[in-house]
Amino acid sequence: QVQLVESGGGSVQVGGSLRLSCTFSEPLFNYFTIGWFCQAPGKEREFVAAIGWIDDSTQYSSTVKGRFTISRDNPTHTLHLQMNSLKPDDTTVYYCAASRVSRPTIVQSEYDYWGRGTQVTVSS
C-alpha cells in the first residue's frame, strides 16, 4: 500500500524555523513530483511548494517564496520542506502529496497520493 507520512511539525516562535519531512513508500519515488499543501481550519487547502521529478525544478507560492525551501532525497524516498522566518499565518496543517506529472504543479487534482498531515504552530 502506497503511503506518505509527514513528520517534523510542532510549535515554534515567530521568526523560528522548522524542517518538515515526508517519506513516500512508493518504490518509483524518483518518478513522482512531490508537493506540500496546507489547510487552516475553515479554509480551503492551498499550494505551498512542489518539486518535479524530471529535473528537480521547484515552484513556490508567493507567500512562502524566499522563506521555504523544498528538496528531495531520492535514495531515502524522502521529501523535505525547510521553513524559515516563520510567521503566525504559517500556522496550519501541512500535507505532502505525490503526483505522476513530471514537473511541479499547483493543481491538487493532479496529485494521486496524500499524507495525513502534520501540524505547525507559530506563536508570537
PDB file of C-alpha atoms in Angstrom:
ATOM      1  CA  GLN A   1       0.000   0.000   0.000  1.00  0.00           C
ATOM      2  CA  VAL A   2       1.417   3.348  -1.048  1.00  0.00           C
ATOM      3  CA  GLN A   3       1.794   5.754   1.858  1.00  0.00           C
ATOM      4  CA  LEU A   4       3.087   9.238   2.501  1.00  0.00           C
ATOM      5  CA  VAL A   5       3.940  10.062   6.096  1.00  0.00           C
ATOM      6  CA  GLU A   6       4.753  13.572   7.255  1.00  0.00           C
ATOM      7  CA  SER A   7       6.869  14.445  10.277  1.00  0.00           C
ATOM      8  CA  GLY A   8       8.658  17.397  11.814  1.00  0.00           C
ATOM      9  CA  GLY A   9       5.731  19.580  12.716  1.00  0.00           C
ATOM     10  CA  GLY A  10       5.489  21.315  16.054  1.00  0.00           C
ATOM     11  CA  SER A  11       5.413  24.651  17.807  1.00  0.00           C
ATOM     12  CA  VAL A  12       7.866  27.446  17.192  1.00  0.00           C
ATOM     13  CA  GLN A  13       8.085  31.159  17.885  1.00  0.00           C
ATOM     14  CA  VAL A  14       7.821  33.851  15.271  1.00  0.00           C
ATOM     15  CA  GLY A  15      10.980  34.036  13.214  1.00  0.00           C
ATOM     16  CA  GLY A  16      11.938  30.481  14.012  1.00  0.00           C
ATOM     17  CA  SER A  17      12.494  27.518  11.723  1.00  0.00           C
ATOM     18  CA  LEU A  18      11.128  24.028  11.239  1.00  0.00           C
ATOM     19  CA  ARG A  19      12.001  21.243   8.847  1.00  0.00           C
ATOM     20  CA  LEU A  20       9.186  19.048   7.671  1.00  0.00           C
ATOM     21  CA  SER A  21       9.866  15.644   6.179  1.00  0.00           C
ATOM     22  CA  CYS A  22       7.729  13.303   4.139  1.00  0.00           C
ATOM     23  CA  THR A  23       8.536   9.696   3.397  1.00  0.00           C
ATOM     24  CA  PHE A  24       6.917   8.012   0.414  1.00  0.00           C
ATOM     25  CA  SER A  25       6.683   4.244   0.294  1.00  0.00           C
ATOM     26  CA  GLU A  26       6.296   4.025  -3.488  1.00  0.00           C
ATOM     27  CA  PRO A  27       9.348   2.252  -4.984  1.00  0.00           C
ATOM     28  CA  LEU A  28       9.144   4.564  -8.002  1.00  0.00           C
ATOM     29  CA  PHE A  29       9.576   7.649  -5.805  1.00  0.00           C
ATOM     30  CA  ASN A  30      12.104   9.028  -8.302  1.00  0.00           C
ATOM     31  CA  TYR A  31       9.315   9.350 -10.886  1.00  0.00           C
ATOM     32  CA  PHE A  32       6.856  11.322  -8.802  1.00  0.00           C
ATOM     33  CA  THR A  33       6.535  15.039  -8.381  1.00  0.00           C
ATOM     34  CA  ILE A  34       6.074  15.786  -4.689  1.00  0.00           C
ATOM     35  CA  GLY A  35       4.292  18.783  -3.280  1.00  0.00           C
ATOM     36  CA  TRP A  36       3.373  20.411   0.001  1.00  0.00           C
ATOM     37  CA  PHE A  37      -0.036  21.888   0.691  1.00  0.00           C
ATOM     38  CA  CYS A  38      -1.545  23.464   3.771  1.00  0.00           C
ATOM     39  CA  GLN A  39      -5.034  23.827   5.168  1.00  0.00           C
ATOM     40  CA  ALA A  40      -6.098  26.006   8.063  1.00  0.00           C
ATOM     41  CA  PRO A  41      -9.404  25.357   9.893  1.00  0.00           C
ATOM     42  CA  GLY A  42     -12.350  26.628   7.874  1.00  0.00           C
ATOM     43  CA  LYS A  43     -10.224  27.358   4.826  1.00  0.00           C
ATOM     44  CA  GLU A  44      -9.522  25.608   1.561  1.00  0.00           C
ATOM     45  CA  ARG A  45      -6.357  23.615   1.103  1.00  0.00           C
ATOM     46  CA  GLU A  46      -3.647  25.724  -0.554  1.00  0.00           C
ATOM     47  CA  PHE A  47      -0.496  25.022  -2.516  1.00  0.00           C
ATOM     48  CA  VAL A  48       2.803  25.672  -0.737  1.00  0.00           C
ATOM     49  CA  ALA A  49       5.621  24.188  -2.812  1.00  0.00           C
ATOM     50  CA  ALA A  50       6.440  21.365  -5.192  1.00  0.00           C
ATOM     51  CA  ILE A  51       9.462  19.706  -6.763  1.00  0.00           C
ATOM     52  CA  GLY A  52       9.344  17.894 -10.065  1.00  0.00           C
ATOM     53  CA  TRP A  53      10.963  14.562 -10.711  1.00  0.00           C
ATOM     54  CA  ILE A  54      12.248  15.143 -14.213  1.00  0.00           C
ATOM     55  CA  ASP A  55      14.753  17.904 -13.361  1.00  0.00           C
ATOM     56  CA  ASP A  56      14.140  18.796  -9.688  1.00  0.00           C
ATOM     57  CA  SER A  57      12.563  22.058 -10.762  1.00  0.00           C
ATOM     58  CA  THR A  58      10.669  23.781  -7.969  1.00  0.00           C
ATOM     59  CA  GLN A  59       7.657  26.026  -7.575  1.00  0.00           C
ATOM     60  CA  TYR A  60       6.556  28.027  -4.541  1.00  0.00           C
ATOM     61  CA  SER A  61       3.525  30.009  -3.544  1.00  0.00           C
ATOM     62  CA  SER A  62       4.096  33.738  -3.292  1.00  0.00           C
ATOM     63  CA  THR A  63       3.536  33.641   0.466  1.00  0.00           C
ATOM     64  CA  VAL A  64       6.442  31.287   1.151  1.00  0.00           C
ATOM     65  CA  LYS A  65       8.888  32.055  -1.666  1.00  0.00           C
ATOM     66  CA  GLY A  66      12.205  33.135  -0.211  1.00  0.00           C
ATOM     67  CA  ARG A  67      11.416  31.633   3.211  1.00  0.00           C
ATOM     68  CA  PHE A  68      10.724  27.951   2.457  1.00  0.00           C
ATOM     69  CA  THR A  69      12.905  25.507   0.530  1.00  0.00           C
ATOM     70  CA  ILE A  70      11.707  22.199  -0.846  1.00  0.00           C
ATOM     71  CA  SER A  71      14.135  19.375  -1.566  1.00  0.00           C
ATOM     72  CA  ARG A  72      14.094  15.655  -2.182  1.00  0.00           C
ATOM     73  CA  ASP A  73      16.403  12.786  -1.350  1.00  0.00           C
ATOM     74  CA  ASN A  74      15.654  10.030  -3.827  1.00  0.00           C
ATOM     75  CA  PRO A  75      17.715   7.227  -2.228  1.00  0.00           C
ATOM     76  CA  THR A  76      15.752   7.538   1.034  1.00  0.00           C
ATOM     77  CA  HIS A  77      12.407   8.372  -0.634  1.00  0.00           C
ATOM     78  CA  THR A  78      12.178  11.488   1.494  1.00  0.00           C
ATOM     79  CA  LEU A  79      10.976  14.989   0.784  1.00  0.00           C
ATOM     80  CA  HIS A  80      11.892  17.961   2.957  1.00  0.00           C
ATOM     81  CA  LEU A  81      10.427  21.400   3.477  1.00  0.00           C
ATOM     82  CA  GLN A  82      12.777  23.792   5.254  1.00  0.00           C
ATOM     83  CA  MET A  83      10.676  26.564   6.752  1.00  0.00           C
ATOM     84  CA  ASN A  84      12.483  29.721   7.883  1.00  0.00           C
ATOM     85  CA  SER A  85      11.325  33.109   9.158  1.00  0.00           C
ATOM     86  CA  LEU A  86       8.046  31.591  10.254  1.00  0.00           C
ATOM     87  CA  LYS A  87       5.045  33.829  10.800  1.00  0.00           C
ATOM     88  CA  PRO A  88       1.778  33.297  12.719  1.00  0.00           C
ATOM     89  CA  ASP A  89      -0.016  32.982   9.372  1.00  0.00           C
ATOM     90  CA  ASP A  90       2.066  29.864   8.686  1.00  0.00           C
ATOM     91  CA  THR A  91       0.121  28.118  11.456  1.00  0.00           C
ATOM     92  CA  THR A  92      -1.757  25.312   9.764  1.00  0.00           C
ATOM     93  CA  VAL A  93      -1.654  21.600   8.900  1.00  0.00           C
ATOM     94  CA  TYR A  94       0.846  20.736   6.178  1.00  0.00           C
ATOM     95  CA  TYR A  95       0.271  17.829   3.811  1.00  0.00           C
ATOM     96  CA  CYS A  96       2.628  16.223   1.348  1.00  0.00           C
ATOM     97  CA  ALA A  97       1.299  14.752  -1.861  1.00  0.00           C
ATOM     98  CA  ALA A  98       2.645  12.821  -4.828  1.00  0.00           C
ATOM     99  CA  SER A  99       1.841  13.275  -8.498  1.00  0.00           C
ATOM    100  CA  ARG A 100       2.807  11.385 -11.631  1.00  0.00           C
ATOM    101  CA  VAL A 101       3.251  14.590 -13.615  1.00  0.00           C
ATOM    102  CA  SER A 102       6.881  15.333 -14.390  1.00  0.00           C
ATOM    103  CA  ARG A 103       7.068  18.965 -13.305  1.00  0.00           C
ATOM    104  CA  PRO A 104       5.827  20.915 -10.276  1.00  0.00           C
ATOM    105  CA  THR A 105       2.103  21.535 -10.309  1.00  0.00           C
ATOM    106  CA  ILE A 106      -0.216  23.549  -8.100  1.00  0.00           C
ATOM    107  CA  VAL A 107      -3.275  21.626  -9.318  1.00  0.00           C
ATOM    108  CA  GLN A 108      -4.465  19.449  -6.448  1.00  0.00           C
ATOM    109  CA  SER A 109      -6.408  17.069  -8.684  1.00  0.00           C
ATOM    110  CA  GLU A 110      -3.117  16.097 -10.336  1.00  0.00           C
ATOM    111  CA  TYR A 111      -1.845  14.603  -7.097  1.00  0.00           C
ATOM    112  CA  ASP A 112      -2.567  10.899  -6.694  1.00  0.00           C
ATOM    113  CA  TYR A 113      -1.496  10.260  -3.112  1.00  0.00           C
ATOM    114  CA  TRP A 114      -1.784  12.335   0.058  1.00  0.00           C
ATOM    115  CA  GLY A 115      -0.388  12.129   3.553  1.00  0.00           C
ATOM    116  CA  ARG A 116      -2.391  12.751   6.720  1.00  0.00           C
ATOM    117  CA  GLY A 117      -0.687  15.995   7.610  1.00  0.00           C
ATOM    118  CA  THR A 118       1.455  17.468  10.334  1.00  0.00           C
ATOM    119  CA  GLN A 119       0.551  20.486  12.458  1.00  0.00           C
ATOM    120  CA  VAL A 120       2.730  23.594  12.529  1.00  0.00           C
ATOM    121  CA  THR A 121       2.011  26.274  15.107  1.00  0.00           C
ATOM    122  CA  VAL A 122       3.819  29.617  15.119  1.00  0.00           C
ATOM    123  CA  SER A 123       3.310  31.769  18.181  1.00  0.00           C
ATOM    124  CA  SER A 124       4.289  35.346  18.882  1.00  0.00           C
TER     125      SER A 124
END
